[in-house]
PDB file of C-alpha atoms and ligand atoms in Angstrom:
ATOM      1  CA  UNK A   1     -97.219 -59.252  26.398  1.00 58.00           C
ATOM      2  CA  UNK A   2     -98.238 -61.897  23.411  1.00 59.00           C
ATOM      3  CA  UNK A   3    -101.878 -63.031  23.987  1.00 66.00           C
ATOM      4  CA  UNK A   4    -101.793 -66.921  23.916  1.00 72.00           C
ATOM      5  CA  UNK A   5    -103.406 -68.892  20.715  1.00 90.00           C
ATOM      6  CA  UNK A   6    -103.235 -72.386  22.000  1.00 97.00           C
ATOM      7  CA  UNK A   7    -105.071 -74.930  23.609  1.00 98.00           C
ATOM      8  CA  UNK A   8    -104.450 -77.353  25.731  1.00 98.00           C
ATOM      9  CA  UNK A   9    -105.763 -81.025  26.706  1.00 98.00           C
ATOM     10  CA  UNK A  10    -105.121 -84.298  27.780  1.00 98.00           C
ATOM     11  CA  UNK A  11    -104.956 -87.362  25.372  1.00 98.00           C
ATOM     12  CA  UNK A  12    -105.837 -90.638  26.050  1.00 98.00           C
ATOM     13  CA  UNK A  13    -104.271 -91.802  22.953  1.00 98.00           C
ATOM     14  CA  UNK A  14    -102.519 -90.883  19.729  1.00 98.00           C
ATOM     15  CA  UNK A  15    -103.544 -90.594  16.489  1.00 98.00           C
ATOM     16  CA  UNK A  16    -101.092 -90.608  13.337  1.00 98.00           C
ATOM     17  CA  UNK A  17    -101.653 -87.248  13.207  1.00 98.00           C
ATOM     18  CA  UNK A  18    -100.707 -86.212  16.662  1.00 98.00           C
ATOM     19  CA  UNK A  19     -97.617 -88.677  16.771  1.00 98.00           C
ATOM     20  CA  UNK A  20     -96.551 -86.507  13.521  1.00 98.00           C
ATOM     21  CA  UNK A  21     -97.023 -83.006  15.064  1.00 98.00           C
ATOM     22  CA  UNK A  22     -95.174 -84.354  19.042  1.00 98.00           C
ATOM     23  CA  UNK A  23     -92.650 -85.577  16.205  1.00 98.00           C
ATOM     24  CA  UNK A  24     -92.392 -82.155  14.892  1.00 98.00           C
ATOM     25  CA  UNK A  25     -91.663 -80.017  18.503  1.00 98.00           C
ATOM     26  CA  UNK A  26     -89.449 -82.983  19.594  1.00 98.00           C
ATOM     27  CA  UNK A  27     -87.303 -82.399  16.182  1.00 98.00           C
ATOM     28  CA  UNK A  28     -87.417 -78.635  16.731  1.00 98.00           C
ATOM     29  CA  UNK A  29     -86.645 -78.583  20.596  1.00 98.00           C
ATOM     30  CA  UNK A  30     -83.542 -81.091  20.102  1.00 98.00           C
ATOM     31  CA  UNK A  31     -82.365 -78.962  16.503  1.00 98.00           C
ATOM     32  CA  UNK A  32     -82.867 -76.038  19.231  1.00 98.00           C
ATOM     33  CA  UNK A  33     -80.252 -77.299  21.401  1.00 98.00           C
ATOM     34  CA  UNK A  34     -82.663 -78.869  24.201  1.00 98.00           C
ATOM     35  CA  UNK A  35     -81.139 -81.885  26.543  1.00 97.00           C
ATOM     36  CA  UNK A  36     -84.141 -84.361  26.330  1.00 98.00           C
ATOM     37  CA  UNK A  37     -83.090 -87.353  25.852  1.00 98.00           C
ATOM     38  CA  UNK A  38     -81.615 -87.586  21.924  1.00 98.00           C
ATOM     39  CA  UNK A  39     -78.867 -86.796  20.045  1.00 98.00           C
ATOM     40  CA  UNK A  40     -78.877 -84.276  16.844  1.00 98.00           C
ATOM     41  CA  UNK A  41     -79.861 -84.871  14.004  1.00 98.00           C
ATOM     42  CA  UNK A  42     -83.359 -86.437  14.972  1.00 98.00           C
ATOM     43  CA  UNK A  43     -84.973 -88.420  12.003  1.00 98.00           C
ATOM     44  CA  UNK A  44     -88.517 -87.995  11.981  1.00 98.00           C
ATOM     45  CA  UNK A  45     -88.378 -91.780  11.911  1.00 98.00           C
ATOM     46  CA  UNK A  46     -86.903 -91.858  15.472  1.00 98.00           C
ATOM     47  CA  UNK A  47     -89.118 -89.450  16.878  1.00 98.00           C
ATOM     48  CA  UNK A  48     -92.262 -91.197  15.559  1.00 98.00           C
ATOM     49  CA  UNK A  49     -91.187 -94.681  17.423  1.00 98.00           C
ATOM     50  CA  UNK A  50     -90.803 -92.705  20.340  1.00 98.00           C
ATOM     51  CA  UNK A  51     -94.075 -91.081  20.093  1.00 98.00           C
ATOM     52  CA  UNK A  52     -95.668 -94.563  18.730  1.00 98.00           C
ATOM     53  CA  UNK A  53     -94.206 -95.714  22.448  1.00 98.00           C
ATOM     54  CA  UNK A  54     -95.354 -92.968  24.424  1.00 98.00           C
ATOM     55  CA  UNK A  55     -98.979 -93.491  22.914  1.00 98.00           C
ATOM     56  CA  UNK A  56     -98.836 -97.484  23.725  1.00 98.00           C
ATOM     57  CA  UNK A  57     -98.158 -96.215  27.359  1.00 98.00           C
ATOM     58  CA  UNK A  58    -100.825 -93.804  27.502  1.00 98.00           C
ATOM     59  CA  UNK A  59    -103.523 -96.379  25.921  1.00 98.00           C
ATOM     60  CA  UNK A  60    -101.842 -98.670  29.223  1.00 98.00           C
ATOM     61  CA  UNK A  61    -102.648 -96.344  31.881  1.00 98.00           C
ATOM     62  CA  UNK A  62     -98.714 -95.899  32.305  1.00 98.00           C
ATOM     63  CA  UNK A  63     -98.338 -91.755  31.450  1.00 98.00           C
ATOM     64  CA  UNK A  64    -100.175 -89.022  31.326  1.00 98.00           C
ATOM     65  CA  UNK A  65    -100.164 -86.859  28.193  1.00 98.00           C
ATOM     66  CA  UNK A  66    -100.818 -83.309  27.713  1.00 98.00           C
ATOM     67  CA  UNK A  67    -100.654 -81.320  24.202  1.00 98.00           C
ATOM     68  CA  UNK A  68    -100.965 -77.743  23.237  1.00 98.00           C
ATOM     69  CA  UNK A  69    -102.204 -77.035  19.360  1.00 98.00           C
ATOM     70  CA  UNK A  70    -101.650 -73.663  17.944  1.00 98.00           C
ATOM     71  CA  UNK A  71    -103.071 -72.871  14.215  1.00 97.00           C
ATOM     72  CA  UNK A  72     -99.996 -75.029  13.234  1.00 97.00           C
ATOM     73  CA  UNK A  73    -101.172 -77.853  15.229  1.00 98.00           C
ATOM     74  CA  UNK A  74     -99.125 -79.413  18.168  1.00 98.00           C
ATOM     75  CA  UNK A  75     -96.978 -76.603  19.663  1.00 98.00           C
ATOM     76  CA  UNK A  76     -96.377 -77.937  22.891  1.00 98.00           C
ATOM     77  CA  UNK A  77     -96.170 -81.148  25.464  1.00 99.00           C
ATOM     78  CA  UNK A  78     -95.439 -82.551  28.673  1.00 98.00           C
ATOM     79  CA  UNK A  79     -96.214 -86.393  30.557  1.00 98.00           C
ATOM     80  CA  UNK A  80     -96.147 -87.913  33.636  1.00 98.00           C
ATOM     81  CA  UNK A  81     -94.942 -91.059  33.820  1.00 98.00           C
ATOM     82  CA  UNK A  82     -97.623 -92.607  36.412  1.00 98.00           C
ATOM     83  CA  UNK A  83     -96.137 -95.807  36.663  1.00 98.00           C
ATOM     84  CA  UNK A  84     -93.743 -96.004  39.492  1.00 98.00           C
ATOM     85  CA  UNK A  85     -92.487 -98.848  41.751  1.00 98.00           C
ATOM     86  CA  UNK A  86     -95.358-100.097  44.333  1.00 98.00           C
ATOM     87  CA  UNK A  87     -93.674 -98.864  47.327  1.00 98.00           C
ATOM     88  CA  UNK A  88     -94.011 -95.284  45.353  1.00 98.00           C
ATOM     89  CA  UNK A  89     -97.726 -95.132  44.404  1.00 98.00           C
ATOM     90  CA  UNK A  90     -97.863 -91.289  45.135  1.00 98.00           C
ATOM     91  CA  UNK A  91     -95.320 -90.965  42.708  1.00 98.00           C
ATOM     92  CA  UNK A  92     -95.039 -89.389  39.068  1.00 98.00           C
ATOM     93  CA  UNK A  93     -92.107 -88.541  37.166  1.00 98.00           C
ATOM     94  CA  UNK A  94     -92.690 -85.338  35.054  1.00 98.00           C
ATOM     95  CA  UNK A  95     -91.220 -86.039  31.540  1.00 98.00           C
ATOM     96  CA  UNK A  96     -90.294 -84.459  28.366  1.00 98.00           C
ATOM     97  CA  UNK A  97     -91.792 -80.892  28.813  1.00 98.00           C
ATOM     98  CA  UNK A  98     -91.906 -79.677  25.552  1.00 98.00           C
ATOM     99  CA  UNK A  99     -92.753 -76.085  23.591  1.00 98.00           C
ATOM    100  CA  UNK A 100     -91.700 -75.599  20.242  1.00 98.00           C
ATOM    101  CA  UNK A 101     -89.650 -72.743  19.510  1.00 98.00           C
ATOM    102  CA  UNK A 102     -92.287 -70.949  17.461  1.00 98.00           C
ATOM    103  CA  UNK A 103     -94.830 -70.900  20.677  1.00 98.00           C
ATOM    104  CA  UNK A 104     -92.394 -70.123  23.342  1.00 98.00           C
ATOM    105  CA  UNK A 105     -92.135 -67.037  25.911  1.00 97.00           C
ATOM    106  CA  UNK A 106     -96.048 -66.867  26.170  1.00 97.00           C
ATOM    107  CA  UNK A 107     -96.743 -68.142  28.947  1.00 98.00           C
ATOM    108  CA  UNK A 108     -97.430 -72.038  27.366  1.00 98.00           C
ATOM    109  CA  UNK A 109     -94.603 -73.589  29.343  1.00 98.00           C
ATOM    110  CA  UNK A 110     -96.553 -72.202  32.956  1.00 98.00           C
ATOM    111  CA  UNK A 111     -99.889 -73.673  31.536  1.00 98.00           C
ATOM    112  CA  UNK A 112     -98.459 -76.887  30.529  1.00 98.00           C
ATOM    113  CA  UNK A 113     -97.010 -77.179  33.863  1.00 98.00           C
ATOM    114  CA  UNK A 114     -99.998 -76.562  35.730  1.00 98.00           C
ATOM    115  CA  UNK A 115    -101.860 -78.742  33.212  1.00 98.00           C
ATOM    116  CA  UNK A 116     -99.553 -81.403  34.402  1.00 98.00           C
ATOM    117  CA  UNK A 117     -99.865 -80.900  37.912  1.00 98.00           C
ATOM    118  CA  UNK A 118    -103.874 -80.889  37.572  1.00 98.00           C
ATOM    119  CA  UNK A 119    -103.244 -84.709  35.617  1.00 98.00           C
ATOM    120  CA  UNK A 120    -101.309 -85.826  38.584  1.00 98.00           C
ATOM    121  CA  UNK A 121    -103.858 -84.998  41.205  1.00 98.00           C
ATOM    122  CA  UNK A 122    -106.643 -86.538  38.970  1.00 97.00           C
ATOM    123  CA  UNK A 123    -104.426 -89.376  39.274  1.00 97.00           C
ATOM    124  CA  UNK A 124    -103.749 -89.693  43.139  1.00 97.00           C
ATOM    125  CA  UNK A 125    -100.006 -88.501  42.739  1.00 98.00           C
ATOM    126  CA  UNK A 126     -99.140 -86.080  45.523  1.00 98.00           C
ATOM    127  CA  UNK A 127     -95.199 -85.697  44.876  1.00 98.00           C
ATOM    128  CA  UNK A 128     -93.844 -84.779  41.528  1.00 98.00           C
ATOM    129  CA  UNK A 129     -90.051 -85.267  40.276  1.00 98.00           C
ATOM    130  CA  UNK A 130     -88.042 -84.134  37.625  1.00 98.00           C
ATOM    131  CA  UNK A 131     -84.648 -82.970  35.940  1.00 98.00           C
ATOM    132  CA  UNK A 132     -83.807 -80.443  33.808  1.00 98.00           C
ATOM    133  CA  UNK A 133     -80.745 -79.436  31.931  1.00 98.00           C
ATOM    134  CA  UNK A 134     -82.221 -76.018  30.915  1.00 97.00           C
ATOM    135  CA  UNK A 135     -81.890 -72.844  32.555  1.00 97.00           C
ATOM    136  CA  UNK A 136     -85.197 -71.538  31.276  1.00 98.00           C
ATOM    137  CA  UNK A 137     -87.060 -74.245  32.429  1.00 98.00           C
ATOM    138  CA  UNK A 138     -85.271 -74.254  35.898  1.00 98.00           C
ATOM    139  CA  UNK A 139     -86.885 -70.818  36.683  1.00 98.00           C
ATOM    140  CA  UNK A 140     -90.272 -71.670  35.475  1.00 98.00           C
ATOM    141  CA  UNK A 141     -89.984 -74.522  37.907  1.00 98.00           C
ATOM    142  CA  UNK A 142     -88.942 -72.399  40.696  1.00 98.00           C
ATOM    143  CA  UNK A 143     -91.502 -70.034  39.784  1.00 98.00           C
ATOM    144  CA  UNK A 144     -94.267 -72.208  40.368  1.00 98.00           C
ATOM    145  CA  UNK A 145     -93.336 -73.528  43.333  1.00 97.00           C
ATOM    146  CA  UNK A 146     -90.951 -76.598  42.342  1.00 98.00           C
ATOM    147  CA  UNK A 147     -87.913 -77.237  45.102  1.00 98.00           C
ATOM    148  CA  UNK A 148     -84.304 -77.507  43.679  1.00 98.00           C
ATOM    149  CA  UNK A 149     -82.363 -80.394  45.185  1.00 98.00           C
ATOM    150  CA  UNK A 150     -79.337 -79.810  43.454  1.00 98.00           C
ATOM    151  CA  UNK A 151     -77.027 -80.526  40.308  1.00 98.00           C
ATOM    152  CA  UNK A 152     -75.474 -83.886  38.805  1.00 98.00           C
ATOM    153  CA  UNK A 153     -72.513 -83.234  36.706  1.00 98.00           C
ATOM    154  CA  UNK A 154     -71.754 -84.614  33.079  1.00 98.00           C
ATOM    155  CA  UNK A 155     -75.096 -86.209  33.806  1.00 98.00           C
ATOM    156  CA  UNK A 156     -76.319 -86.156  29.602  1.00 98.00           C
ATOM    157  CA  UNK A 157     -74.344 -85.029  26.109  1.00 98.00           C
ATOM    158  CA  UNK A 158     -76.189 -82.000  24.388  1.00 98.00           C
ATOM    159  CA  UNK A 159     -77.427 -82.958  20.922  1.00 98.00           C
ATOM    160  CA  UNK A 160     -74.707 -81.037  19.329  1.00 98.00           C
ATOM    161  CA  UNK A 161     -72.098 -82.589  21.431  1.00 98.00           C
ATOM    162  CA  UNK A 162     -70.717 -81.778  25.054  1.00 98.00           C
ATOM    163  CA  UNK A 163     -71.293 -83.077  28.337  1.00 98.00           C
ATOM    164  CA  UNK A 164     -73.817 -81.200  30.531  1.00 98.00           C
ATOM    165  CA  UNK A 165     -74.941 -81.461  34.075  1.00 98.00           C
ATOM    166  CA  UNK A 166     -78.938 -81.782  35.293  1.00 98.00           C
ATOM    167  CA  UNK A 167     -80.538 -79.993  37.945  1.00 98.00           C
ATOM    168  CA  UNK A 168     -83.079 -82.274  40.104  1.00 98.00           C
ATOM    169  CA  UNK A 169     -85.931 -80.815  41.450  1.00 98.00           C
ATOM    170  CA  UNK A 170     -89.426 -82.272  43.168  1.00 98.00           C
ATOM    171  CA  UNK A 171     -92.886 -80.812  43.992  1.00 98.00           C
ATOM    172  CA  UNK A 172     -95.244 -82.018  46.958  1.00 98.00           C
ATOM    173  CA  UNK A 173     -98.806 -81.593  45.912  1.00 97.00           C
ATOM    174  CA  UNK A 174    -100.226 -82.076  49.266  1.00 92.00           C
ATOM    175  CA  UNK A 175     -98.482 -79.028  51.016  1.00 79.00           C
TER     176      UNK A 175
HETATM  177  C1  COA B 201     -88.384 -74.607  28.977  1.00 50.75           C
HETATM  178  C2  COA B 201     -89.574 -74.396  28.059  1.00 50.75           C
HETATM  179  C3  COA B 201     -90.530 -75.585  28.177  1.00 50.75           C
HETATM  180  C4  COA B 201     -90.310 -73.106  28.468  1.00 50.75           C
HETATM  181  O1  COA B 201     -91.472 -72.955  27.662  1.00 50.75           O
HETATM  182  P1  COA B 201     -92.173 -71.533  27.430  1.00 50.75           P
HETATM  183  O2  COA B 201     -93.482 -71.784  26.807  1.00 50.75           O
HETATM  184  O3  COA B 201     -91.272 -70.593  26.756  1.00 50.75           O
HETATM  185  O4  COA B 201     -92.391 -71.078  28.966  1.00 50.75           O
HETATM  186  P2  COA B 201     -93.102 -69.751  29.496  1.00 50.75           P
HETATM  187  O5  COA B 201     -93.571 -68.915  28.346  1.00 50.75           O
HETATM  188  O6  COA B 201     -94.128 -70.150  30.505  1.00 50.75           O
HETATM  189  O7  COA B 201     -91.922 -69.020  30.264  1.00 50.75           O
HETATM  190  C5  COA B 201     -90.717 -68.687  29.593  1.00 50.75           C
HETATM  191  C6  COA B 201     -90.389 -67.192  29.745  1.00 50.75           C
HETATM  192  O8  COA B 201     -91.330 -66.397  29.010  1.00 50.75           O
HETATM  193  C7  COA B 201     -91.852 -65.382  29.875  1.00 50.75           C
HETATM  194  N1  COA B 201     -93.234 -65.121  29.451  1.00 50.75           N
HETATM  195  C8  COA B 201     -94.339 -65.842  29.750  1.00 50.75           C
HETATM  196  N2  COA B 201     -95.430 -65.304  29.157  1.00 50.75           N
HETATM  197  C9  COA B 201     -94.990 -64.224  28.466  1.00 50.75           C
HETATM  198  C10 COA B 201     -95.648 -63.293  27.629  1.00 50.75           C
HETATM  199  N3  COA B 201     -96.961 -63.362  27.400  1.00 50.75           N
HETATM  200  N4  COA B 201     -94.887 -62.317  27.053  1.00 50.75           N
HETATM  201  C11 COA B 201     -93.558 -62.270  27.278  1.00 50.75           C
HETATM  202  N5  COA B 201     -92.868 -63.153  28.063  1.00 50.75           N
HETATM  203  C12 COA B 201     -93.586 -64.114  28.628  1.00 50.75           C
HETATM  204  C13 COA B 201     -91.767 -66.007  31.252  1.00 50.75           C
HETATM  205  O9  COA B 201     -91.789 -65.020  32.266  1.00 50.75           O
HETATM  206  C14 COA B 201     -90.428 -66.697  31.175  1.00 50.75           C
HETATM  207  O10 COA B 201     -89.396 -65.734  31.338  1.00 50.75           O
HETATM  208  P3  COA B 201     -87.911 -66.082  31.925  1.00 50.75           P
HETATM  209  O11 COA B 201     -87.325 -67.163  31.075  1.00 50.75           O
HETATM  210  O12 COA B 201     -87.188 -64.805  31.794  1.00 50.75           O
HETATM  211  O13 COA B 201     -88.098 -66.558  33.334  1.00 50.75           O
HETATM  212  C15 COA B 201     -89.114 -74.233  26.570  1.00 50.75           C
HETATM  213  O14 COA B 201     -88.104 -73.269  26.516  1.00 50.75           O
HETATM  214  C16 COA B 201     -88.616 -75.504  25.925  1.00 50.75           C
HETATM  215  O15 COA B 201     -89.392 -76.329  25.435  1.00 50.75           O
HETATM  216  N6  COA B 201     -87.279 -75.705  25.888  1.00 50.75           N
HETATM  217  C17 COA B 201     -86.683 -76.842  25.208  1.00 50.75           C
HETATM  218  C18 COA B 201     -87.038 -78.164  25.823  1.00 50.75           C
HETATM  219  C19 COA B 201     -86.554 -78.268  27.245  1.00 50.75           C
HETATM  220  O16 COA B 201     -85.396 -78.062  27.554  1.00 50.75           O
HETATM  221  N7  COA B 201     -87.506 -78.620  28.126  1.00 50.75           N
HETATM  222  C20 COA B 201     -87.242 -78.784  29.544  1.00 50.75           C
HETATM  223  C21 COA B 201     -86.958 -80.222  29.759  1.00 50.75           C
HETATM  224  S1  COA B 201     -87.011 -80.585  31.503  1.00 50.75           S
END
């Protein structure tokens, strides 16, 4: 077993230098081969306006954002998007879980999880939701208690081409 060298915390908004390093383990998970949202190649332009709009929603009150830094710097992410429709107010979305390939298999994709999970109860969320188009991260959910409701097809394209489906899963806080 690899003895973690992270930390982790919540942001309530982002600096230059955090936008750069989230740009950094987006690049690296989509170059990887992830399913999260872009295509490959990712300019580090691209990923910086996303970041730049991630931030403006934290500052809003509208996600939740938690970072990992290793000696590196950031080395691993996750959000929640908190706001939901108003018939939904227990509702978050979990979003764009993220460990860069350098920091993985130690045990940071559990804590970021459970970091998350922590945020949404701060928050007054009680059921969780997500997708996921990677195997890995399917069995960390299921290992920590997420339920599988089952599969869309062709749902996304993989950065380096190819349709691929997404598994659905949710997480009630309050049982
Ligand atoms: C999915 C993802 C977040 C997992 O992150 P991670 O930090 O590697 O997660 P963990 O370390 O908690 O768990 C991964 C594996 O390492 C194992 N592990 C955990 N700590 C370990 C340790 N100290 N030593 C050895 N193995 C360890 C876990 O048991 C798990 O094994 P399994 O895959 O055989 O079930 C990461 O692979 C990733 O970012 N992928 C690309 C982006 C993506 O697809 N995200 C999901 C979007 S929904």
């Amino acid at each position: 077993m690899t003895t973690a060298t992270w930390s982790l915390r919540r942001l309530h908004a982002l600096d230059d230098a955090q936008i750069d390093g989230l740009a950094d383990v987006l690049i690296d998970c989509v170059e990887g081969g992830a399913s999260v949202s872009f295509m490959h190649p990712l300019t580090r332009e691209r990923a910086a306006a996303f970041w730049r709009r991630v931030g403006k929603g934290v500052v809003a009150g509208e996600r939740a954002l938690m970072i990992a830094e290793d000696a590196r710097g950031v080395c691993g992410t996750v959000q929640l998007v908190l706001d939901q429709p108003e018939n939904q107010p227990h509702r978050a979305e979990l979003s764009k879980m993220l460990v860069h390939r350098r920091a993985r298999r130690r045990g940071l994709g559990a804590a970021l999880m459970r970091a998350a999970e922590a945020a949404a109860r701060d928050c007054g969320k009680t059921l969780l939701v997500l997708d996921t188009a990677n195997d890995e991260a399917e069995r960390l959910y299921e290992r920590l208690g997420w339920t599988r409701v089952g599969v869309i097809p062709d749902y996304a394209l993989l950065p380096h081409g190819g349709l691929c489906g997404t598994t659905v899963y949710y997480r009630n806080l309050a049982s």
